[in-house]
Coordinates of C-alpha atoms in Angstrom, one line a residue:
M1 CA -3.6 57.2 9.8
S2 CA -2.2 55.7 12.7
H3 CA -1.2 58.8 14.5
P4 CA -3.4 62.7 14.8
I5 CA -2.4 64.6 11.1
R6 CA -0.1 66.6 11.4
L7 CA -2.1 70.8 9.6
I8 CA 0.1 74.0 9.2
V9 CA -2.4 77.2 8.5
A10 CA -1.0 80.2 6.1
D11 CA -3.0 83.4 6.6
D12 CA -2.0 86.5 7.0
H13 CA -3.8 87.3 9.9
E14 CA -2.8 87.0 13.3
L15 CA -6.2 86.4 14.3
L16 CA -7.5 83.7 11.8
R17 CA -4.3 81.9 12.7
L18 CA -5.3 81.3 16.5
G19 CA -8.3 81.3 15.5
F20 CA -7.8 77.3 14.4
Q21 CA -5.5 76.5 16.7
T22 CA -8.0 77.7 19.6
M23 CA -9.9 75.7 17.2
L24 CA -9.1 72.2 16.4
R25 CA -6.4 72.5 20.0
K26 CA -8.9 69.2 21.6
E27 CA -9.7 67.8 18.5
K28 CA -7.5 64.5 19.6
D29 CA -7.0 63.6 15.8
I30 CA -5.7 66.6 14.4
L31 CA -2.7 68.6 15.4
F32 CA -1.8 72.1 14.1
I33 CA 2.0 71.9 14.3
D34 CA 2.4 74.8 13.3
E35 CA 1.3 78.2 11.5
A36 CA 2.8 81.3 8.2
Q37 CA 2.1 84.7 7.9
D38 CA 2.8 84.1 3.4
G39 CA 4.1 81.7 1.3
Q40 CA 6.9 81.9 1.2
E41 CA 7.3 81.3 4.5
L42 CA 4.7 78.6 3.8
V43 CA 6.7 77.1 1.7
Q44 CA 9.6 76.7 4.4
K45 CA 8.1 75.3 7.0
A46 CA 6.5 72.5 4.8
V47 CA 9.5 71.2 3.8
L48 CA 10.5 71.7 7.3
H49 CA 7.6 70.0 9.3
R50 CA 6.6 67.9 6.5
P51 CA 2.5 68.1 7.3
D52 CA 0.1 65.7 6.7
V53 CA -2.3 68.4 5.7
I54 CA -1.4 72.4 4.4
I55 CA -5.2 74.8 5.0
T56 CA -3.8 78.7 3.5
D57 CA -5.2 82.1 2.8
I58 CA -4.7 82.9 -1.2
N59 CA -4.0 86.8 -0.9
M60 CA -0.7 86.9 0.9
P61 CA 2.3 89.6 0.8
R62 CA 5.3 88.6 -1.1
M63 CA 3.9 85.0 -1.9
D64 CA 0.1 84.6 -2.9
G65 CA -0.9 81.0 -1.6
I66 CA -1.6 79.6 -5.2
E67 CA 2.4 79.6 -6.3
A68 CA 2.8 78.9 -3.1
T69 CA 0.4 75.6 -3.7
R70 CA 2.7 75.2 -7.0
Q71 CA 5.6 75.2 -5.2
L72 CA 4.4 72.9 -2.6
Q73 CA 3.1 70.7 -5.8
D74 CA 6.2 69.9 -6.7
I75 CA 8.1 69.8 -3.7
L76 CA 5.0 67.3 -1.4
P77 CA 3.4 66.4 -3.9
N78 CA 1.4 63.6 -1.2
T79 CA 0.5 66.3 0.9
P80 CA -2.8 68.1 0.3
V81 CA -3.7 72.2 0.5
I82 CA -6.7 73.2 0.8
A83 CA -7.8 77.3 0.1
L84 CA -9.3 79.3 2.3
T85 CA -11.3 82.0 0.7
M86 CA -14.0 85.1 1.0
F87 CA -17.1 84.5 -0.6
D88 CA -16.0 86.3 -3.4
E89 CA -13.1 85.2 -5.2
D90 CA -14.9 82.3 -7.6
S91 CA -11.9 83.4 -9.7
L92 CA -8.9 82.7 -7.6
I93 CA -10.2 79.7 -6.4
V94 CA -10.6 77.7 -9.1
E95 CA -6.2 79.7 -10.0
M96 CA -6.0 77.0 -6.4
L97 CA -7.8 73.8 -7.6
E98 CA -5.9 74.1 -10.9
A99 CA -2.7 75.0 -9.2
G100 CA -3.3 71.5 -7.7
A101 CA -5.5 72.2 -4.1
K102 CA -6.7 69.7 -3.1
G103 CA -9.8 71.5 -2.3
Y104 CA -11.6 74.7 -0.6
I105 CA -13.4 76.8 2.5
V106 CA -14.5 79.8 2.7
K107 CA -13.4 82.2 6.6
N108 CA -16.5 81.4 7.9
T109 CA -16.2 78.0 8.1
G110 CA -17.7 76.6 11.0
K111 CA -15.4 74.0 12.9
D112 CA -17.4 70.9 12.2
E113 CA -17.0 70.9 8.0
I114 CA -13.1 72.5 8.6
I115 CA -12.9 69.1 10.1
S116 CA -14.6 67.2 7.0
A117 CA -12.8 68.3 4.6
I118 CA -9.0 67.7 7.2
H119 CA -10.9 63.8 6.5
T120 CA -12.1 64.3 2.3
V121 CA -8.7 65.6 2.1
I122 CA -6.9 63.3 3.7
S123 CA -8.6 59.9 2.0
G124 CA -8.0 61.4 -1.6
E125 CA -11.2 63.4 -2.4
P126 CA -11.4 66.8 -3.3
Y127 CA -13.4 68.9 -0.6
Y128 CA -16.3 71.6 -2.3
C129 CA -17.1 74.3 0.6
I130 CA -21.0 73.5 1.8
K131 CA -21.5 77.8 0.5
T132 CA -21.0 76.6 -3.1
T133 CA -22.4 78.5 -5.1
A134 CA -24.2 77.7 -8.5
R135 CA -21.7 80.1 -10.6
L136 CA -18.7 78.9 -9.2
A137 CA -19.6 75.0 -9.8
G138 CA -20.7 75.7 -13.5
L139 CA -16.5 77.8 -13.6
I140 CA -14.8 74.5 -11.4
A141 CA -16.8 72.1 -13.9
G142 CA -15.1 73.8 -16.5
S143 CA -11.4 74.0 -15.4
K144 CA -8.6 72.8 -15.6
F145 CA -9.3 70.9 -11.6
N146 CA -9.7 67.1 -12.0
P147 CA -9.8 65.6 -8.4
L148 CA -7.3 63.1 -7.3
R149 CA -9.0 59.9 -8.1
K150 CA -10.4 59.4 -11.6
K151 CA -13.2 56.3 -11.6
A152 CA -15.5 55.1 -14.5
R153 CA -18.1 57.1 -14.9
P154 CA -21.4 55.0 -13.0
E155 CA -24.5 54.8 -15.3
F156 CA -27.7 57.2 -13.5
T157 CA -31.3 55.6 -13.6
E158 CA -34.0 58.4 -15.0
R159 CA -35.4 59.1 -11.5
E160 CA -32.3 59.6 -9.9
K161 CA -30.8 61.6 -13.6
E162 CA -35.1 63.8 -12.8
I163 CA -33.8 64.5 -9.2
I164 CA -30.2 65.6 -9.1
L165 CA -31.9 67.5 -11.9
Y166 CA -34.0 69.3 -8.4
L167 CA -31.0 69.1 -6.3
C168 CA -29.1 71.2 -9.1
Q169 CA -31.8 74.0 -8.3
E170 CA -31.0 73.8 -4.8
N171 CA -34.7 71.5 -4.0
S172 CA -34.8 69.9 -1.0
N173 CA -35.9 66.4 0.0
K174 CA -39.2 67.4 0.9
E175 CA -39.8 69.6 -2.4
I176 CA -38.6 67.4 -3.8
G177 CA -40.9 63.9 -2.7
E178 CA -44.1 67.0 -4.2
K179 CA -42.6 67.5 -7.1
L180 CA -42.2 63.1 -8.5
E181 CA -45.6 62.4 -6.2
L182 CA -42.8 60.0 -3.2
S183 CA -41.9 59.6 0.4
Q184 CA -39.3 62.4 1.5
R185 CA -37.9 59.0 2.8
T186 CA -37.2 58.0 -0.5
I187 CA -36.1 60.6 -2.4
E188 CA -33.3 61.0 0.9
T189 CA -32.6 57.1 -0.3
H190 CA -32.6 58.0 -3.9
R191 CA -30.1 61.0 -2.9
E192 CA -28.0 58.8 -0.8
R193 CA -27.0 56.6 -3.7
I194 CA -27.0 59.6 -5.6
F195 CA -23.8 60.8 -3.2
E196 CA -22.1 56.9 -3.3
K197 CA -22.1 56.6 -7.4
M198 CA -20.7 60.0 -7.9
D199 CA -17.8 59.4 -4.7
V200 CA -19.5 63.2 -3.2
R201 CA -19.7 64.5 -0.3
N202 CA -22.0 67.8 0.0
L203 CA -25.0 68.8 -2.5
A204 CA -21.8 71.0 -4.0
G205 CA -19.3 68.0 -5.5
L206 CA -22.6 66.9 -6.8
V207 CA -23.5 70.2 -8.5
V208 CA -19.4 70.6 -10.0
Y209 CA -19.8 66.2 -10.9
A210 CA -23.7 67.4 -12.7
I211 CA -21.8 70.0 -14.5
R212 CA -19.0 68.0 -16.4
N213 CA -20.5 65.3 -16.7
G214 CA -23.5 66.7 -18.9
L215 CA -26.4 65.7 -16.0
Y216 CA -27.6 69.9 -15.5
K217 CA -26.3 73.4 -17.2
I218 CA -26.4 76.4 -15.5

């Protein structure tokens, strides 16, 4: 993208909106252009400004993030929406994804992950928060949510399938290496190759992919 990524943030808490603005102020490739305090205002401002990305809370007065996302999919179908959530909102996160959101982050997410999420959805890929639980991954995998880009399912070697299973069980590279009697560096290489085949950015994306494609059962 030749120009800075233009962003609108919607949340009914003024301090959170201010926090985003302050956090991203020095980012040369992301421009905070406006804010909204509820879903209705978000839709109005999105139509006015035509942002590149929208980050929105789920629970808001007048119109929640789910309904706002549904409307935005009709009005601005090419503008990705990222859901801003709490830890205990698993079912609402799934509803947001089914409404058209392309990813989600939790409210205490750090700056680096927020930036990563923005760049990921801009590139046409879904973004799964790194703090995704196994339960949420299972809910997403069983939902109607489909990533933007559909690709043919890649083939995984038996060794890769073993490593996928251990990764889904939250084993570290070192622990997997000890179980398989392989070096940590070898496991890291396999892990990178698996991420590339799945076209995912983090472990949460791997778990969702594995559950959805029958590589892991919870």
